[in-house]
mmCIF file of C-alpha atoms and ligand atoms in Angstrom:
data_model
loop_
_atom_site.group_PDB
_atom_site.id
_atom_site.type_symbol
_atom_site.label_atom_id
_atom_site.label_comp_id
_atom_site.label_asym_id
_atom_site.label_seq_id
_atom_site.Cartn_x
_atom_site.Cartn_y
_atom_site.Cartn_z
ATOM 1 C CA MET A 1 250.459 136.411 63.686
ATOM 2 C CA ILE A 2 251.148 138.885 60.727
ATOM 3 C CA LEU A 3 248.428 140.500 58.736
ATOM 4 C CA ALA A 4 248.711 142.649 55.991
ATOM 5 C CA LYS A 5 247.241 146.322 56.414
ATOM 6 C CA LYS A 6 246.287 148.194 53.444
ATOM 7 C CA VAL A 7 245.388 151.767 53.970
ATOM 8 C CA ARG A 8 244.803 154.678 51.389
ATOM 9 C CA ILE A 9 247.286 157.764 51.783
ATOM 10 C CA LYS A 10 246.880 161.113 50.740
ATOM 11 C CA PRO A 11 249.836 162.709 49.109
ATOM 12 C CA THR A 12 250.470 166.368 48.482
ATOM 13 C CA PRO A 13 251.200 167.457 44.981
ATOM 14 C CA GLU A 14 255.099 167.437 45.761
ATOM 15 C CA GLN A 15 254.670 164.149 47.510
ATOM 16 C CA GLU A 16 252.848 162.546 44.487
ATOM 17 C CA GLN A 17 255.492 163.433 42.100
ATOM 18 C CA CYS A 18 258.001 161.633 44.552
ATOM 19 C CA LEU A 19 255.642 158.379 44.468
ATOM 20 C CA TRP A 20 255.320 158.662 40.581
ATOM 21 C CA ARG A 21 259.029 158.623 40.447
ATOM 22 C CA SER A 22 259.459 155.801 42.750
ATOM 23 C CA ALA A 23 257.281 153.591 40.645
ATOM 24 C CA GLY A 24 258.720 154.927 37.630
ATOM 25 C CA ALA A 25 262.268 153.907 38.801
ATOM 26 C CA THR A 26 260.810 150.503 40.132
ATOM 27 C CA ARG A 27 259.434 149.761 36.595
ATOM 28 C CA TRP A 28 262.448 150.729 34.774
ATOM 29 C CA THR A 29 264.733 149.002 37.064
ATOM 30 C CA TYR A 30 262.445 145.584 36.821
ATOM 31 C CA ASN A 31 262.576 145.894 33.376
ATOM 32 C CA TRP A 32 266.351 146.373 33.144
ATOM 33 C CA THR A 33 266.904 143.430 35.437
ATOM 34 C CA LEU A 34 264.724 141.114 33.377
ATOM 35 C CA ALA A 35 266.424 142.233 30.202
ATOM 36 C CA ARG A 36 270.003 141.577 31.687
ATOM 37 C CA GLN A 37 268.899 138.149 32.700
ATOM 38 C CA GLU A 38 267.323 137.329 29.378
ATOM 39 C CA GLU A 39 270.401 138.641 27.300
ATOM 40 C CA ASN A 40 272.680 136.669 29.546
ATOM 41 C CA TYR A 41 270.381 133.709 29.251
ATOM 42 C CA ARG A 42 270.555 134.055 25.513
ATOM 43 C CA ASN A 43 274.458 134.098 25.297
ATOM 44 C CA GLY A 44 274.348 130.942 27.149
ATOM 45 C CA GLY A 45 275.241 132.338 30.551
ATOM 46 C CA LYS A 46 273.680 131.093 34.278
ATOM 47 C CA PHE A 47 271.329 133.040 36.386
ATOM 48 C CA ILE A 48 272.832 136.072 37.473
ATOM 49 C CA GLN A 49 272.484 136.326 41.152
ATOM 50 C CA ASP A 50 270.588 139.728 42.522
ATOM 51 C CA GLY A 51 273.523 140.770 44.263
ATOM 52 C CA GLU A 52 275.864 141.207 41.193
ATOM 53 C CA LEU A 53 273.022 143.072 39.361
ATOM 54 C CA ARG A 54 272.499 145.452 42.391
ATOM 55 C CA LYS A 55 276.288 146.223 42.354
ATOM 56 C CA GLU A 56 276.032 146.923 38.277
ATOM 57 C CA LEU A 57 272.953 148.927 38.811
ATOM 58 C CA THR A 58 274.751 151.110 41.630
ATOM 59 C CA LYS A 59 277.543 151.647 38.895
ATOM 60 C CA LEU A 60 275.058 152.567 36.503
ATOM 61 C CA LYS A 61 273.900 155.413 38.851
ATOM 62 C CA TYR A 62 277.199 157.234 38.766
ATOM 63 C CA THR A 63 277.016 157.585 34.929
ATOM 64 C CA GLU A 64 275.579 160.693 33.573
ATOM 65 C CA GLU A 65 272.452 159.082 31.761
ATOM 66 C CA TYR A 66 271.207 157.400 34.856
ATOM 67 C CA THR A 67 271.690 159.983 37.730
ATOM 68 C CA TRP A 68 267.804 160.390 37.873
ATOM 69 C CA LEU A 69 267.806 157.211 39.720
ATOM 70 C CA ASN A 70 269.252 158.656 42.545
ATOM 71 C CA GLU A 71 266.342 160.707 43.138
ATOM 72 C CA VAL A 72 264.687 157.613 44.630
ATOM 73 C CA SER A 73 265.825 155.585 47.683
ATOM 74 C CA ALA A 74 268.227 153.025 46.733
ATOM 75 C CA GLN A 75 266.422 150.322 48.524
ATOM 76 C CA THR A 76 263.440 150.987 46.402
ATOM 77 C CA THR A 77 265.269 150.152 43.259
ATOM 78 C CA ASN A 78 267.357 147.248 44.836
ATOM 79 C CA GLN A 79 264.094 145.757 45.851
ATOM 80 C CA ALA A 80 262.882 145.883 42.247
ATOM 81 C CA VAL A 81 266.117 143.964 41.082
ATOM 82 C CA LYS A 82 265.308 141.330 43.685
ATOM 83 C CA ASP A 83 261.666 141.069 42.533
ATOM 84 C CA ALA A 84 262.615 140.705 38.813
ATOM 85 C CA CYS A 85 265.084 138.048 39.764
ATOM 86 C CA ASP A 86 262.676 136.218 42.093
ATOM 87 C CA ALA A 87 260.291 136.057 39.145
ATOM 88 C CA TYR A 88 262.791 134.710 36.931
ATOM 89 C CA LYS A 89 263.700 132.082 39.664
ATOM 90 C CA ARG A 90 260.014 131.091 39.807
ATOM 91 C CA MET A 91 260.023 130.458 35.978
ATOM 92 C CA PHE A 92 263.212 128.098 36.181
ATOM 93 C CA LYS A 93 261.623 126.221 39.014
ATOM 94 C CA GLY A 94 258.289 125.882 36.875
ATOM 95 C CA GLN A 95 256.123 127.561 39.343
ATOM 96 C CA ALA A 96 255.463 130.570 36.898
ATOM 97 C CA ARG A 97 255.584 131.591 33.303
ATOM 98 C CA LYS A 98 258.119 133.730 31.863
ATOM 99 C CA PRO A 99 258.019 137.335 33.658
ATOM 100 C CA LYS A 100 256.885 139.779 31.389
ATOM 101 C CA PHE A 101 258.258 143.259 30.999
ATOM 102 C CA LYS A 102 256.180 146.069 33.092
ATOM 103 C CA SER A 103 254.606 148.464 30.301
ATOM 104 C CA ARG A 104 253.816 151.786 31.157
ATOM 105 C CA LYS A 105 250.240 151.371 30.212
ATOM 106 C CA ARG A 106 249.635 148.026 31.648
ATOM 107 C CA SER A 107 251.480 147.576 34.611
ATOM 108 C CA LYS A 108 250.230 148.861 38.147
ATOM 109 C CA PRO A 109 252.420 151.624 39.580
ATOM 110 C CA ALA A 110 254.088 150.281 42.557
ATOM 111 C CA PHE A 111 257.252 150.536 44.691
ATOM 112 C CA TYR A 112 258.769 148.920 47.760
ATOM 113 C CA SER A 113 259.655 151.523 50.588
ATOM 114 C CA ARG A 114 262.552 150.817 53.000
ATOM 115 C CA CYS A 115 261.293 148.933 55.787
ATOM 116 C CA ASP A 116 263.486 150.015 58.726
ATOM 117 C CA GLN A 117 262.618 153.654 57.882
ATOM 118 C CA PHE A 118 258.949 153.030 57.933
ATOM 119 C CA LYS A 119 257.060 154.922 60.786
ATOM 120 C CA ALA A 120 253.501 155.512 61.587
ATOM 121 C CA LYS A 121 251.829 157.851 64.088
ATOM 122 C CA GLY A 122 248.177 158.344 64.438
ATOM 123 C CA SER A 123 246.644 158.789 60.946
ATOM 124 C CA ALA A 124 250.056 159.224 59.099
ATOM 125 C CA VAL A 125 252.952 156.944 57.654
ATOM 126 C CA TYR A 126 256.596 157.947 57.190
ATOM 127 C CA LEU A 127 258.339 156.994 53.964
ATOM 128 C CA GLU A 128 261.938 157.063 53.388
ATOM 129 C CA LYS A 129 262.914 160.029 50.972
ATOM 130 C CA ILE A 130 259.238 161.260 50.875
ATOM 131 C CA GLY A 131 258.172 162.108 54.457
ATOM 132 C CA TRP A 132 255.026 161.954 56.370
ATOM 133 C CA LEU A 133 251.980 160.995 54.306
ATOM 134 C CA GLN A 134 248.483 161.485 55.640
ATOM 135 C CA THR A 135 246.468 158.427 55.767
ATOM 136 C CA SER A 136 242.578 157.978 55.716
ATOM 137 C CA GLU A 137 242.511 156.092 58.757
ATOM 138 C CA LEU A 138 244.476 155.443 61.951
ATOM 139 C CA PHE A 139 247.319 153.182 61.248
ATOM 140 C CA PRO A 140 248.123 150.385 63.655
ATOM 141 C CA LYS A 141 251.068 151.086 65.920
ATOM 142 C CA VAL A 142 253.326 148.135 66.226
ATOM 143 C CA ASP A 143 256.871 147.311 67.035
ATOM 144 C CA LYS A 144 257.599 145.869 63.773
ATOM 145 C CA TYR A 145 256.376 146.516 60.216
ATOM 146 C CA SER A 146 257.426 144.363 57.212
ATOM 147 C CA ASN A 147 257.536 144.762 53.470
ATOM 148 C CA PRO A 148 255.884 148.206 53.016
ATOM 149 C CA ARG A 149 254.448 148.467 49.455
ATOM 150 C CA VAL A 150 252.966 151.448 47.961
ATOM 151 C CA SER A 151 250.803 151.345 44.985
ATOM 152 C CA PHE A 152 248.287 153.276 42.796
ATOM 153 C CA ASP A 153 245.036 151.794 41.719
ATOM 154 C CA GLY A 154 244.133 154.423 39.028
ATOM 155 C CA LYS A 155 242.528 156.617 41.462
ATOM 156 C CA TYR A 156 244.230 156.592 44.853
ATOM 157 C CA TRP A 157 247.469 155.575 46.381
ATOM 158 C CA TYR A 158 247.768 152.772 48.905
ATOM 159 C CA VAL A 159 250.403 151.630 51.350
ATOM 160 C CA ALA A 160 250.344 147.939 52.412
ATOM 161 C CA VAL A 161 252.492 146.749 55.264
ATOM 162 C CA GLY A 162 252.811 143.494 57.282
ATOM 163 C CA VAL A 163 251.868 144.048 60.857
ATOM 164 C CA GLU A 164 252.663 141.639 63.512
ATOM 165 C CA GLN A 165 249.464 141.440 65.554
ATOM 166 C CA GLU A 166 248.757 139.615 68.625
ATOM 167 C CA THR A 167 245.091 138.098 68.033
ATOM 168 C CA GLU A 168 242.483 137.582 70.671
ATOM 169 C CA LYS A 169 241.303 134.187 70.526
ATOM 170 C CA PRO A 170 237.559 134.103 71.111
ATOM 171 C CA GLU A 171 235.883 130.968 73.026
ATOM 172 C CA LEU A 172 234.814 128.530 69.910
ATOM 173 C CA THR A 173 231.444 127.055 69.707
ATOM 174 C CA GLY A 174 232.412 123.565 68.631
ATOM 175 C CA GLU A 175 230.605 123.732 65.262
ATOM 176 C CA VAL A 176 232.218 122.330 62.174
ATOM 177 C CA ILE A 177 231.216 124.012 59.116
ATOM 178 C CA GLY A 178 231.579 122.771 55.620
ATOM 179 C CA ILE A 179 231.590 125.218 52.810
ATOM 180 C CA ASP A 180 230.814 124.513 49.196
ATOM 181 C CA VAL A 181 232.092 127.123 46.725
ATOM 182 C CA GLY A 182 230.586 127.243 43.229
ATOM 183 C CA VAL A 183 229.322 129.187 40.252
ATOM 184 C CA LYS A 184 225.528 129.553 41.295
ATOM 185 C CA GLU A 185 226.255 130.631 44.551
ATOM 186 C CA LEU A 186 229.586 131.804 45.990
ATOM 187 C CA ALA A 187 229.381 129.566 49.112
ATOM 188 C CA VAL A 188 226.773 127.455 50.625
ATOM 189 C CA CYS A 189 227.553 126.380 54.265
ATOM 190 C CA SER A 190 226.303 123.571 56.098
ATOM 191 C CA ASN A 191 225.049 125.808 58.907
ATOM 192 C CA GLY A 192 222.622 126.941 56.361
ATOM 193 C CA MET A 193 224.394 130.296 55.384
ATOM 194 C CA VAL A 194 224.281 130.990 51.842
ATOM 195 C CA PHE A 195 226.540 133.860 50.028
ATOM 196 C CA LYS A 196 225.376 134.980 46.706
ATOM 197 C CA ASN A 197 227.544 135.311 43.761
ATOM 198 C CA VAL A 198 228.055 138.954 43.557
ATOM 199 C CA ASN A 199 228.468 138.852 39.494
ATOM 200 C CA LYS A 200 224.603 138.054 39.492
ATOM 201 C CA SER A 201 223.712 141.392 42.108
ATOM 202 C CA ALA A 202 221.908 144.195 40.454
ATOM 203 C CA VAL A 203 224.390 146.612 41.399
ATOM 204 C CA LEU A 204 227.279 144.686 39.632
ATOM 205 C CA ARG A 205 225.194 144.142 36.620
ATOM 206 C CA LYS A 206 224.613 147.524 36.121
ATOM 207 C CA THR A 207 228.356 148.833 36.446
ATOM 208 C CA GLU A 208 229.381 146.233 33.778
ATOM 209 C CA LYS A 209 226.721 147.283 31.638
ATOM 210 C CA ARG A 210 227.895 150.945 32.004
ATOM 211 C CA LEU A 211 231.238 149.600 31.327
ATOM 212 C CA ARG A 212 230.469 147.710 28.098
ATOM 213 C CA ARG A 213 228.691 151.061 26.881
ATOM 214 C CA LEU A 214 231.816 152.971 27.377
ATOM 215 C CA GLN A 215 234.037 150.462 25.771
ATOM 216 C CA ARG A 216 231.788 150.767 22.685
ATOM 217 C CA GLU A 217 231.967 154.504 22.983
ATOM 218 C CA SER A 218 235.595 154.526 23.002
ATOM 219 C CA SER A 219 236.315 152.178 20.059
ATOM 220 C CA ARG A 220 233.731 154.272 18.048
ATOM 221 C CA LYS A 221 235.457 157.239 18.930
ATOM 222 C CA TYR A 222 238.607 155.495 17.647
ATOM 223 C CA GLU A 223 236.767 154.590 14.306
ATOM 224 C CA MET A 224 235.793 157.997 13.787
ATOM 225 C CA ASN A 225 239.036 159.916 14.111
ATOM 226 C CA LYS A 226 241.145 157.323 12.330
ATOM 227 C CA GLU A 227 243.555 158.930 10.042
ATOM 228 C CA GLY A 228 244.186 156.658 7.123
ATOM 229 C CA ASN A 229 245.570 153.636 8.887
ATOM 230 C CA ARG A 230 246.518 155.022 11.928
ATOM 231 C CA PHE A 231 244.337 155.384 15.183
ATOM 232 C CA VAL A 232 244.452 158.744 16.970
ATOM 233 C CA LYS A 233 243.970 159.426 20.756
ATOM 234 C CA THR A 234 241.693 162.504 21.253
ATOM 235 C CA CYS A 235 241.048 164.380 24.464
ATOM 236 C CA ASN A 236 237.473 162.599 24.311
ATOM 237 C CA ILE A 237 239.108 159.298 24.160
ATOM 238 C CA ILE A 238 241.337 159.751 26.938
ATOM 239 C CA LYS A 239 238.272 161.149 28.827
ATOM 240 C CA VAL A 240 236.392 157.836 28.118
ATOM 241 C CA GLU A 241 239.223 155.667 28.964
ATOM 242 C CA LYS A 242 239.622 157.246 32.402
ATOM 243 C CA SER A 243 236.226 156.529 33.058
ATOM 244 C CA ILE A 244 236.751 152.888 32.097
ATOM 245 C CA ARG A 245 239.776 152.684 34.295
ATOM 246 C CA LEU A 246 237.826 153.983 37.215
ATOM 247 C CA LEU A 247 234.636 151.666 36.468
ATOM 248 C CA TYR A 248 237.049 148.532 36.521
ATOM 249 C CA GLN A 249 238.482 149.825 39.739
ATOM 250 C CA ARG A 250 235.001 150.153 41.003
ATOM 251 C CA ILE A 251 234.006 146.739 39.998
ATOM 252 C CA THR A 252 237.097 145.067 41.855
ATOM 253 C CA ASN A 253 236.283 146.946 44.991
ATOM 254 C CA ILE A 254 232.842 145.667 44.936
ATOM 255 C CA ARG A 255 233.963 142.106 44.632
ATOM 256 C CA ASN A 256 236.583 142.381 47.400
ATOM 257 C CA ASN A 257 234.306 143.905 49.742
ATOM 258 C CA HIS A 258 231.593 141.196 48.879
ATOM 259 C CA ILE A 259 234.437 138.561 49.725
ATOM 260 C CA HIS A 260 235.539 140.172 52.648
ATOM 261 C CA GLN A 261 231.982 140.443 54.327
ATOM 262 C CA ALA A 262 231.280 136.673 53.661
ATOM 263 C CA THR A 263 234.289 135.628 55.214
ATOM 264 C CA ASN A 264 233.620 137.977 58.119
ATOM 265 C CA ALA A 265 230.352 136.373 58.343
ATOM 266 C CA ILE A 266 231.837 132.916 58.525
ATOM 267 C CA ALA A 267 234.646 133.926 61.005
ATOM 268 C CA LYS A 268 231.828 135.577 63.305
ATOM 269 C CA THR A 269 229.830 132.494 63.944
ATOM 270 C CA LYS A 270 233.195 131.174 65.812
ATOM 271 C CA PRO A 271 233.212 127.496 64.454
ATOM 272 C CA SER A 272 236.075 125.142 65.650
ATOM 273 C CA ALA A 273 236.564 124.185 62.122
ATOM 274 C CA VAL A 274 236.109 124.974 58.633
ATOM 275 C CA VAL A 275 236.205 122.416 55.750
ATOM 276 C CA MET A 276 236.744 123.337 52.398
ATOM 277 C CA GLU A 277 237.354 121.619 48.909
ATOM 278 C CA LYS A 278 240.667 122.101 47.569
ATOM 279 C CA LEU A 279 240.011 124.211 44.442
ATOM 280 C CA ASN A 280 240.638 123.340 40.940
ATOM 281 C CA VAL A 281 240.346 126.610 39.371
ATOM 282 C CA VAL A 282 242.136 125.806 36.558
ATOM 283 C CA GLY A 283 240.218 122.789 35.549
ATOM 284 C CA MET A 284 237.049 124.553 36.022
ATOM 285 C CA MET A 285 238.680 127.229 33.581
ATOM 286 C CA LYS A 286 238.775 124.965 31.100
ATOM 287 C CA ASN A 287 235.109 124.431 30.947
ATOM 288 C CA ARG A 288 234.134 127.358 28.622
ATOM 289 C CA HIS A 289 230.475 127.619 29.753
ATOM 290 C CA LEU A 290 231.654 128.185 33.468
ATOM 291 C CA SER A 291 235.123 129.966 32.854
ATOM 292 C CA LYS A 292 233.713 133.634 32.666
ATOM 293 C CA ALA A 293 231.491 133.218 35.651
ATOM 294 C CA ILE A 294 234.516 131.843 37.806
ATOM 295 C CA ALA A 295 237.063 134.542 36.681
ATOM 296 C CA GLY A 296 234.931 137.017 38.323
ATOM 297 C CA GLN A 297 234.236 135.231 41.430
ATOM 298 C CA LYS A 298 237.686 135.217 43.129
ATOM 299 C CA LEU A 299 237.339 131.661 44.478
ATOM 300 C CA HIS A 300 240.962 131.521 45.544
ATOM 301 C CA GLU A 301 241.094 134.775 47.377
ATOM 302 C CA PHE A 302 238.003 133.640 49.273
ATOM 303 C CA ALA A 303 239.615 130.414 50.192
ATOM 304 C CA ARG A 304 242.725 132.439 51.221
ATOM 305 C CA GLN A 305 240.623 134.696 53.439
ATOM 306 C CA VAL A 306 238.671 131.899 54.982
ATOM 307 C CA GLU A 307 242.134 130.410 55.979
ATOM 308 C CA TYR A 308 243.657 133.204 57.501
ATOM 309 C CA LYS A 309 240.515 134.215 59.269
ATOM 310 C CA CYS A 310 240.294 130.920 60.797
ATOM 311 C CA GLU A 311 244.043 131.194 61.704
ATOM 312 C CA LYS A 312 242.967 134.442 63.482
ATOM 313 C CA ILE A 313 240.328 132.939 65.742
ATOM 314 C CA GLY A 314 242.141 129.914 66.414
ATOM 315 C CA ALA A 315 239.740 127.523 64.346
ATOM 316 C CA LYS A 316 241.023 124.628 62.144
ATOM 317 C CA PHE A 317 240.849 124.984 58.606
ATOM 318 C CA VAL A 318 240.828 121.592 56.654
ATOM 319 C CA GLN A 319 241.000 121.155 52.970
ATOM 320 C CA ALA A 320 239.255 118.163 51.731
ATOM 321 C CA ASP A 321 241.170 116.205 48.900
ATOM 322 C CA ARG A 322 240.147 117.041 45.333
ATOM 323 C CA TRP A 323 238.686 113.615 44.645
ATOM 324 C CA PHE A 324 236.484 113.483 47.814
ATOM 325 C CA PRO A 325 233.197 113.004 45.945
ATOM 326 C CA SER A 326 231.488 115.714 48.070
ATOM 327 C CA SER A 327 228.588 116.220 45.512
ATOM 328 C CA LYS A 328 227.805 112.590 44.791
ATOM 329 C CA LEU A 329 227.795 111.426 48.280
ATOM 330 C CA CYS A 330 224.217 111.125 50.213
ATOM 331 C CA SER A 331 224.639 113.041 53.098
ATOM 332 C CA ASP A 332 221.954 110.951 54.619
ATOM 333 C CA CYS A 333 222.739 107.261 53.872
ATOM 334 C CA GLY A 334 226.148 107.459 52.318
ATOM 335 C CA GLN A 335 225.303 105.766 48.960
ATOM 336 C CA ILE A 336 227.223 107.393 45.758
ATOM 337 C CA LYS A 337 225.409 108.755 42.986
ATOM 338 C CA GLN A 338 227.352 108.215 39.916
ATOM 339 C CA HIS A 339 225.476 110.067 37.636
ATOM 340 C CA LEU A 340 224.916 113.261 39.030
ATOM 341 C CA LYS A 341 224.879 116.230 36.069
ATOM 342 C CA LEU A 342 226.158 119.848 36.870
ATOM 343 C CA SER A 343 222.262 120.930 35.763
ATOM 344 C CA ASP A 344 221.018 118.766 38.904
ATOM 345 C CA ARG A 345 220.303 121.137 41.444
ATOM 346 C CA ILE A 346 218.430 119.012 43.580
ATOM 347 C CA TYR A 347 220.055 116.030 44.997
ATOM 348 C CA GLU A 348 217.931 112.897 45.131
ATOM 349 C CA CYS A 349 218.588 109.893 46.986
ATOM 350 C CA ASP A 350 217.049 106.370 46.658
ATOM 351 C CA CYS A 351 216.666 106.470 50.589
ATOM 352 C CA GLY A 352 214.380 109.423 50.187
ATOM 353 C CA LEU A 353 216.650 112.357 50.793
ATOM 354 C CA LYS A 354 215.980 115.558 48.726
ATOM 355 C CA ILE A 355 218.186 118.380 49.285
ATOM 356 C CA ASP A 356 219.782 121.074 47.419
ATOM 357 C CA ARG A 357 222.962 119.843 45.606
ATOM 358 C CA ASP A 358 225.370 122.530 47.259
ATOM 359 C CA MET A 359 223.795 121.911 50.957
ATOM 360 C CA ASN A 360 224.613 118.119 50.600
ATOM 361 C CA ALA A 361 228.153 118.785 49.467
ATOM 362 C CA ALA A 362 228.390 121.389 52.269
ATOM 363 C CA ILE A 363 227.106 118.799 54.937
ATOM 364 C CA ASN A 364 229.614 115.971 53.604
ATOM 365 C CA LEU A 365 232.425 118.419 53.798
ATOM 366 C CA SER A 366 231.731 119.136 57.127
ATOM 367 C CA ARG A 367 232.032 115.639 58.493
ATOM 368 C CA LEU A 368 235.766 115.649 57.343
ATOM 369 C CA ALA A 369 236.913 117.677 60.115
ATOM 370 C CA ALA A 370 236.593 115.028 62.913
HETATM 371 ZN ZN1 LIG B 401 220.838 108.514 50.669
#
């Protein structure tokens, strides 16, 4: 099974320069590729294959203006061409929107590192043209690595790589767990486990409050230092904006950590099967009362983790049809309650069943694994 391993790296100042150069060249190449495709498309041309664009890029590297591209690995820029072409292909297939240019300010610095040169030893990894880098933890040593990617999250650099791992398959308990995900709680499981919505936790509320205060502070500073119609960026604004970036990063980390802990706890009970509803996040986002609450929940990421952690222990992962009436069905007598409002937190049936709404749904889901 291939698992992604992401570890923080600790570059020396010289190495960090190399990392920035690689990320910059990747961004430039990605944008260059998109521009070439767009220009070609406007002139009535068909999609240019990435091999052709790579050849064009190599020629460009011999011209004086672009010699700086030779400072980074050729495979790094070639992969950027391929990534941009793939994004373009996804748009043609209708799977994605038109790819956007990566701006210096908004895009995440990241690049591909040559795979067959990637090595790991103890707590160090080797990247082509950059050398050995210290990692913050032991790096798994395996025969084959795939798709090494380096990225920067605003504070630290990371390397993420696919690692082929033999996973030990534990003995399963035979239990089937149904999971109902939602807005009030992140997840309610039919075995009684409940995972809270992290956005309602004290630590996240406090962090978001601090974030809002800093955002107000920065916009106030912009207003104060306005020269005529022009906004001016002062040293103080740069300082505040850096704090804002770090707070965003902290919020992301808290959310990711919460989801990992929840999915780990589910996998730890060693169920034989897990049933979840197919998520319709796009549909849920259309409800403007719910959209903000859902955006921060990362429900897709939760489902993705449950699925791969099931695979890891050899448990079956079942997805219920979107139209399965998990909430409306009585888990005791099987009647369907037609008029169930979102505000009805307790499910009450004519047969006398009185149960938490989400728990009722989770029990119904758990019966689908047969
Ligand atoms: Zn009933």
